[in-house]
CSV table of C-alpha atoms in Angstrom, one decimal:
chain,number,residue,atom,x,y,z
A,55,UNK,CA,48.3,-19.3,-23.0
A,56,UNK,CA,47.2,-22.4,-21.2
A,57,UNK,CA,47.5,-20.7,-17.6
A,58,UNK,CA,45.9,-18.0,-19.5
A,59,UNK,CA,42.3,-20.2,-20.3
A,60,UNK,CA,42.6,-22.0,-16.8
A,61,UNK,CA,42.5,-19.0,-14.7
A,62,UNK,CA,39.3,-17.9,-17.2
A,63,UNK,CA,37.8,-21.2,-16.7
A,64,UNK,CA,38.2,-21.0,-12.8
A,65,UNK,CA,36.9,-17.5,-13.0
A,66,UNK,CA,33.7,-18.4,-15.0
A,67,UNK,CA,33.3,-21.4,-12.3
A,68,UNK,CA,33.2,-18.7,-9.8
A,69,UNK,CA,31.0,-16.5,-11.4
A,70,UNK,CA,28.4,-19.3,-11.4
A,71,UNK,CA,29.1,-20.5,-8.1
A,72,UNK,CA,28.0,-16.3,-7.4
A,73,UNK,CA,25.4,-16.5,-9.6
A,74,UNK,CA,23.8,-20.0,-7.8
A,75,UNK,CA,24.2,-18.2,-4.5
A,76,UNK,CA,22.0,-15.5,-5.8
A,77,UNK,CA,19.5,-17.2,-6.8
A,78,UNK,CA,19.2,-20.0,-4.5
A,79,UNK,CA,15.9,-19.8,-2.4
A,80,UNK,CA,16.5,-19.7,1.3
A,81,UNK,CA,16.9,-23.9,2.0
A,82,UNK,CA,14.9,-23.2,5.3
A,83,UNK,CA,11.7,-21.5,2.9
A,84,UNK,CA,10.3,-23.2,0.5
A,85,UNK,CA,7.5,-21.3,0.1
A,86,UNK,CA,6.6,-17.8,0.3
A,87,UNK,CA,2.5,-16.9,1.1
A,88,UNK,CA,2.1,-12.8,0.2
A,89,UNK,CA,-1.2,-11.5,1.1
A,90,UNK,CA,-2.4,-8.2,-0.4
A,91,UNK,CA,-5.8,-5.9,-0.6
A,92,UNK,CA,-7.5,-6.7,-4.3
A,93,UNK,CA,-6.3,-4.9,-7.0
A,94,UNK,CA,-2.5,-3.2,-7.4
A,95,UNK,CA,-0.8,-5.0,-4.8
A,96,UNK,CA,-2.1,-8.6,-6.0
A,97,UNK,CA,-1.3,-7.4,-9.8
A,98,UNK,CA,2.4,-6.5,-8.9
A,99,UNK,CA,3.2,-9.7,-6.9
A,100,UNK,CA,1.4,-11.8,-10.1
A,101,UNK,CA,3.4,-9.7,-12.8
A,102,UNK,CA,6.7,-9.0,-10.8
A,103,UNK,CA,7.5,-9.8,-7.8
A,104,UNK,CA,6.2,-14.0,-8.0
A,105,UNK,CA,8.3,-14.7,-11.1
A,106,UNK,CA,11.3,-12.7,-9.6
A,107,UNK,CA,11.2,-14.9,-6.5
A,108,UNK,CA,10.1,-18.5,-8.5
A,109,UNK,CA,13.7,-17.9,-10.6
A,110,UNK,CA,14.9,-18.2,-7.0
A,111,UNK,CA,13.7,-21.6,-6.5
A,112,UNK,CA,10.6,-20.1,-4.4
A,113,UNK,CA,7.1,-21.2,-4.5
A,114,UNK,CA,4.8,-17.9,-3.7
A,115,UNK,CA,1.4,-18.0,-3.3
A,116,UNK,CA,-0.7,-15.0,-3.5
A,117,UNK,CA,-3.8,-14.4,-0.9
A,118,UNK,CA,-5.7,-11.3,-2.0
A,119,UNK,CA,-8.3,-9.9,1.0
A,120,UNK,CA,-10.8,-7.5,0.8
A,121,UNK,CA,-10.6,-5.7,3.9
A,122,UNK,CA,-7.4,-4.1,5.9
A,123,UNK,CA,-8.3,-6.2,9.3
A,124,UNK,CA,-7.4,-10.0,8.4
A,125,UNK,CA,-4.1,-8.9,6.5
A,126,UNK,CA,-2.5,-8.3,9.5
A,127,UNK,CA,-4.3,-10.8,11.9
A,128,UNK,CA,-3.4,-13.6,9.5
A,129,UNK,CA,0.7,-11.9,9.3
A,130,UNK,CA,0.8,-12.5,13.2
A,131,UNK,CA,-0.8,-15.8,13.3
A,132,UNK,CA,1.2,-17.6,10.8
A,133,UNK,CA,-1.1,-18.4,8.0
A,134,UNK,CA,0.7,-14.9,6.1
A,135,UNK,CA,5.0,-14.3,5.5
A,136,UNK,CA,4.1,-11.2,3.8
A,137,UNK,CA,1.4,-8.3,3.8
A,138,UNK,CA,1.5,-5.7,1.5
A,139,UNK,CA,-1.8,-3.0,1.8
A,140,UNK,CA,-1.3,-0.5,4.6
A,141,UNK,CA,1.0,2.4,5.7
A,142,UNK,CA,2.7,2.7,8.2
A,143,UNK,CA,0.4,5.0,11.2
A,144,UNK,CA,-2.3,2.3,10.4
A,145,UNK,CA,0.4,-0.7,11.0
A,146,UNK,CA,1.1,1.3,14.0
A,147,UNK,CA,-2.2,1.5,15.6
A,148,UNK,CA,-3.5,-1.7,14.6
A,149,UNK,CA,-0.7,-3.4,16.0
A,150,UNK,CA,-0.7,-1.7,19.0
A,151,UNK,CA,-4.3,-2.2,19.5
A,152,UNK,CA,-4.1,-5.8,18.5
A,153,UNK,CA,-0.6,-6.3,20.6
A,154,UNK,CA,0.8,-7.8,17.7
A,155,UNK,CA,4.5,-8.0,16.5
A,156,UNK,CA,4.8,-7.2,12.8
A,157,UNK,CA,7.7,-4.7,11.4
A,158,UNK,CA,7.8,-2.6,8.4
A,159,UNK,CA,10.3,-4.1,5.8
A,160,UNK,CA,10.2,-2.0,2.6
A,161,UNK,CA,7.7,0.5,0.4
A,162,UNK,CA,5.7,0.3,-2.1
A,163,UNK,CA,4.0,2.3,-5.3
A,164,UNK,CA,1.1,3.5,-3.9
A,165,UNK,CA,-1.7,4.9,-5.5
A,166,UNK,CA,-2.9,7.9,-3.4
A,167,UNK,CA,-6.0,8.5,-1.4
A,168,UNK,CA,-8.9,11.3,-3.9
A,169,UNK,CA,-11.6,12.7,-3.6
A,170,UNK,CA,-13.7,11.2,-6.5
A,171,UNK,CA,-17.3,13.0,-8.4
A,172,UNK,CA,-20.1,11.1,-6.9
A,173,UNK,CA,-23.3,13.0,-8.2
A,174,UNK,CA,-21.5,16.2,-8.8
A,175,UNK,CA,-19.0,16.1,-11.0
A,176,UNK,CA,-16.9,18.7,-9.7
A,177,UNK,CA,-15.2,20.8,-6.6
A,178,UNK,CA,-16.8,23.8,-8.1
A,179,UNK,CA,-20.5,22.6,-7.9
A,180,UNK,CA,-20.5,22.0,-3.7
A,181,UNK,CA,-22.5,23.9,-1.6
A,182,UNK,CA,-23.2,23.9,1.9
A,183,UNK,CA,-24.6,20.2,3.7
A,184,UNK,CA,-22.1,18.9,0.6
A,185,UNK,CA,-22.3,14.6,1.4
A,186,UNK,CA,-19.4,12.8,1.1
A,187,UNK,CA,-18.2,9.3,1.8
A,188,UNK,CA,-14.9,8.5,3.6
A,189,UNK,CA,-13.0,5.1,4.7
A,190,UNK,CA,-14.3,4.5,8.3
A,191,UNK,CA,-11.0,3.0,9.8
A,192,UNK,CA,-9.7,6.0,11.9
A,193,UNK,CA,-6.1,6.3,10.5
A,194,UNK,CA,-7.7,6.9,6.9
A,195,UNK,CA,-10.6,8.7,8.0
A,196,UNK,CA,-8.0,10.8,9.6
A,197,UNK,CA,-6.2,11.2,6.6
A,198,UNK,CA,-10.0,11.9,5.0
A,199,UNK,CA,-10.0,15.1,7.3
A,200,UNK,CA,-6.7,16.5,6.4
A,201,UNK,CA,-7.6,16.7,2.7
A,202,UNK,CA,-11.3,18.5,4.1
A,203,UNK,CA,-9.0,21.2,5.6
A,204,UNK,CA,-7.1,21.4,2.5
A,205,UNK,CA,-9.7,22.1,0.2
A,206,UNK,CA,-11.3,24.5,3.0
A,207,UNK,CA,-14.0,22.9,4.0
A,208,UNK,CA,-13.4,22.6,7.2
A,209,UNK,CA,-10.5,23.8,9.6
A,210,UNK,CA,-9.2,21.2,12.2
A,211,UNK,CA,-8.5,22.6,15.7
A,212,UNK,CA,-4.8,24.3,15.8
A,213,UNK,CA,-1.9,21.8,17.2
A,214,UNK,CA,-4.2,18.3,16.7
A,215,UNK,CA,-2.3,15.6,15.3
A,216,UNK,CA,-3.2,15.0,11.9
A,217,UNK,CA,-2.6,11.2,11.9
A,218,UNK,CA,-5.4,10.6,15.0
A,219,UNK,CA,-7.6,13.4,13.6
A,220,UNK,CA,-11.3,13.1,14.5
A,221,UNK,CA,-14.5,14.7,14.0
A,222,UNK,CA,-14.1,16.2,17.3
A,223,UNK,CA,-11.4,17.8,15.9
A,224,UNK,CA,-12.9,19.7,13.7
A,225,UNK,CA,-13.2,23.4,15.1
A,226,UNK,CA,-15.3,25.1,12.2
A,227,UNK,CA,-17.4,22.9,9.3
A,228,UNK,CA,-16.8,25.8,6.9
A,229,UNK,CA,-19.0,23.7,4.2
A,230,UNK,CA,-21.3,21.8,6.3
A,231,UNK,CA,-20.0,18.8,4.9
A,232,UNK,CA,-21.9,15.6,6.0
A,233,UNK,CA,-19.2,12.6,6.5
A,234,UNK,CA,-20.8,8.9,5.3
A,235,UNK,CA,-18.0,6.6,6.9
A,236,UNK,CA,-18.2,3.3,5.3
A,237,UNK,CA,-15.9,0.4,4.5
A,238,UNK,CA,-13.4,1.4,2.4
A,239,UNK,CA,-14.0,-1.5,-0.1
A,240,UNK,CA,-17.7,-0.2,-0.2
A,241,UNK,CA,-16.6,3.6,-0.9
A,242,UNK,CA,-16.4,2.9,-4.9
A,243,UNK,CA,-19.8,1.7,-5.2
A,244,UNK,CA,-21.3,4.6,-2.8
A,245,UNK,CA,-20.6,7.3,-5.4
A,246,UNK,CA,-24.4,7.5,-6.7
A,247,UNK,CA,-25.7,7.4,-3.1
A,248,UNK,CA,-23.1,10.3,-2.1
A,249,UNK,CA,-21.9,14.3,-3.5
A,250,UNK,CA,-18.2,13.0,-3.3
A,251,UNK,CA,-16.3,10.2,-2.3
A,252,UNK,CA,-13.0,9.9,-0.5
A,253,UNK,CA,-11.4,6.4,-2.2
A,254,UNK,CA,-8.2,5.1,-1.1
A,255,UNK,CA,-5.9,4.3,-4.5
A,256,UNK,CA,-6.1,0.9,-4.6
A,257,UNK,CA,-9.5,0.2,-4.0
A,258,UNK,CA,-10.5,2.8,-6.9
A,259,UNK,CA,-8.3,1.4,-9.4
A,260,UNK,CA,-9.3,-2.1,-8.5
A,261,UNK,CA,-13.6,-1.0,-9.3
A,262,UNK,CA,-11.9,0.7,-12.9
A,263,UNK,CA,-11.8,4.1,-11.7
A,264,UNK,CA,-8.9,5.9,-13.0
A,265,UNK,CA,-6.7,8.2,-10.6
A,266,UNK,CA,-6.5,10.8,-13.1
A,267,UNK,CA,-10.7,10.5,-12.3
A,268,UNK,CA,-10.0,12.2,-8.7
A,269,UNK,CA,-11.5,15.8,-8.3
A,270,UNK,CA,-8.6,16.1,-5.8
A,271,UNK,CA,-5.7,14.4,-4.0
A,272,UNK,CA,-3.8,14.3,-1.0
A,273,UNK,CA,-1.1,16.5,-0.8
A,274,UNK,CA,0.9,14.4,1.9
A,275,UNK,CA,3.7,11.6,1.2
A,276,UNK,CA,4.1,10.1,4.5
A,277,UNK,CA,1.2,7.5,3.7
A,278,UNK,CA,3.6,5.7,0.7
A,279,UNK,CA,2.4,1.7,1.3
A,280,UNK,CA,4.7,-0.8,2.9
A,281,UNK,CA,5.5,-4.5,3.3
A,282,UNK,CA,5.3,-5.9,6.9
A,283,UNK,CA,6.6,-9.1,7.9
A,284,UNK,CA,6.7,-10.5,11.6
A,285,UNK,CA,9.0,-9.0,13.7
A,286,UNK,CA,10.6,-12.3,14.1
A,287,UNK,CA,11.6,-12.8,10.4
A,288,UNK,CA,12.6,-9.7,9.4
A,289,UNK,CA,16.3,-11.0,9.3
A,290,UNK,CA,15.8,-14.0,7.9
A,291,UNK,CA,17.3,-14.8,3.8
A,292,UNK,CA,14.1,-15.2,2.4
A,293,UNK,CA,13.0,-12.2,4.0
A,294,UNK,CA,15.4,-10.3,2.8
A,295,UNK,CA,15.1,-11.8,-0.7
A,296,UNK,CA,11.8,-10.5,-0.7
A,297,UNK,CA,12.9,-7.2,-0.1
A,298,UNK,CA,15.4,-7.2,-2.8
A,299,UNK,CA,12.5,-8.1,-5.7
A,300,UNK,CA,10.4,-5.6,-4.2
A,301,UNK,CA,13.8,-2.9,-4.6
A,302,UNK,CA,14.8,-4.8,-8.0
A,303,UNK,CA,15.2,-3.1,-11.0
A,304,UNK,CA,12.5,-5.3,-12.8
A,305,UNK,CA,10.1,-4.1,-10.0
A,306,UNK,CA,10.9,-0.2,-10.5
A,307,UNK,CA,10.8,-0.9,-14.5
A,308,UNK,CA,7.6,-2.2,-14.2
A,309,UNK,CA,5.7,-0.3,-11.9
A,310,UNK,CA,6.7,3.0,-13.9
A,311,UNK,CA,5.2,1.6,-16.7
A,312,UNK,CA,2.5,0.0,-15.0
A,313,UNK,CA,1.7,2.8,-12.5
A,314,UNK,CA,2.3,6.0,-13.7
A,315,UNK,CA,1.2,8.7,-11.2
A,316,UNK,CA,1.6,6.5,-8.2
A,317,UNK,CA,3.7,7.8,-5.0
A,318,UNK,CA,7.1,5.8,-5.5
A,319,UNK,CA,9.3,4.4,-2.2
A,320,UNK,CA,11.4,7.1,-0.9
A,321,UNK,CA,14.5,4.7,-1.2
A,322,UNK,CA,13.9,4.9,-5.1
A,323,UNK,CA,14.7,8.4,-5.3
């Protein structure tokens, strides 16, 4: 009996020793600086993913940025750990264009780009010289075009790539659709000046604008949202720490509650 309670004494000793290693923060990191677009992102590292990582012994501080140029500019220069508001053909470019050095680490719940009433109301009610607003940064302007040709509107030159498309790819404007490119933050508040507006998820639910609002969506999945971290410190424990919350079952819990009808990572399926 008394080897018996020993050997369970040692083993709960163990089990905590696990358990500390865990949840220890990364001794090198103290604190972890996330910066996001307004609106889902921010609301999922405030309700999840900062308390996940503070039972760790992290401090997080949460930047929230209105536009999708400084998120990635502030990643390379130090001032960011974490970015969370862009997939990964706009990483791509930017980063290229930018020569900076930034890697993907993980996906996240991502509300998908619509096509939301602006003075009409519905799909139904366009007719030709039909405005509509769309995000002016070329990878989701692209991604603006694609859902054009979807609907018929227009049809995009045979064998362009549909991640660079252009309006110089378009090869017939079936509805004579006029394109308004502005700032994507801006697109929400263009609906009275516009027929239609193309909003990107986040942006739309941050204004109060349901998704279940959109006249129509994009029927792609290769733009699901990811996490990017400097190439650099993609290894690293905290890093990968991260990760994990942003993987965690608390995480998928609450963003199924919390998000219904957004695109989940691929991994979770």
């Amino acid at each position: 009996m008394r080897r018996f309670v020993i050997k369970a004494v040692a083993a709960s000793i163990v089990g905590l020793a696990l358990a500390g290693q865990v949840l220890a923060a990364d001794p090198a990191k103290k604190q972890i600086v996330i910066g996001t677009t307004v609106g889902d992102f921010g609301d999922m590292v405030k309700q999840s993913i900062k308390p996940q990582l503070e039972k760790q012994g992290y401090t997080v501080k949460l930047v929230e940025f209105t536009d999708y140029v400084r998120p990635n500019l502030a990643l390379q220069e130090g001032s960011l750990d974490v970015n969370v508001f862009q997939h990964k053909p706009y990483l791509d470019n930017f980063a290229k264009e930018h020569k900076l050095s930034l890697k993907e680490a993980f996906q996240v719940p991502t509300a998908p780009l619509g096509i939301y009433p602006g003075k009409l109301k519905s799909l139904k009610d366009a007719k030709p010289g039909v405005t509509i607003a769309a995000p002016n940064d070329p990878s989701n302007f692209a991604r603006a075009l694609v859902m054009l040709s979807d609907l018929g509107w227009v049809k995009l030159k045979p064998g362009i790539n549909p991640l660079t498309a252009s309006e110089r790819d378009i090869a017939d404007n079936v509805k004579k659709v006029k394109i308004v490119p502005l700032e994507a933050a801006q697109l929400p508040r263009s609906r009275s000046d516009v027929d239609f507006a193309v909003i990107n998820g986040n942006y739309a639910t941050s204004s109060g604008i349901k998704l279940t609002d959109a006249v129509f969506q994009e029927k792609s999945y290769a733009y699901v949202n990811w996490g990017v971290v400097r190439a650099a410190d993609a290894g690293k424990p905290w890093a990968k720490d991260v990760v994990a919350a942003y993987n965690s079952p608390a995480f998928k819990s609450y963003t199924k509650q919390k998000f219904a009808g957004y695109k989940l990572p691929q991994n979770w399926n």
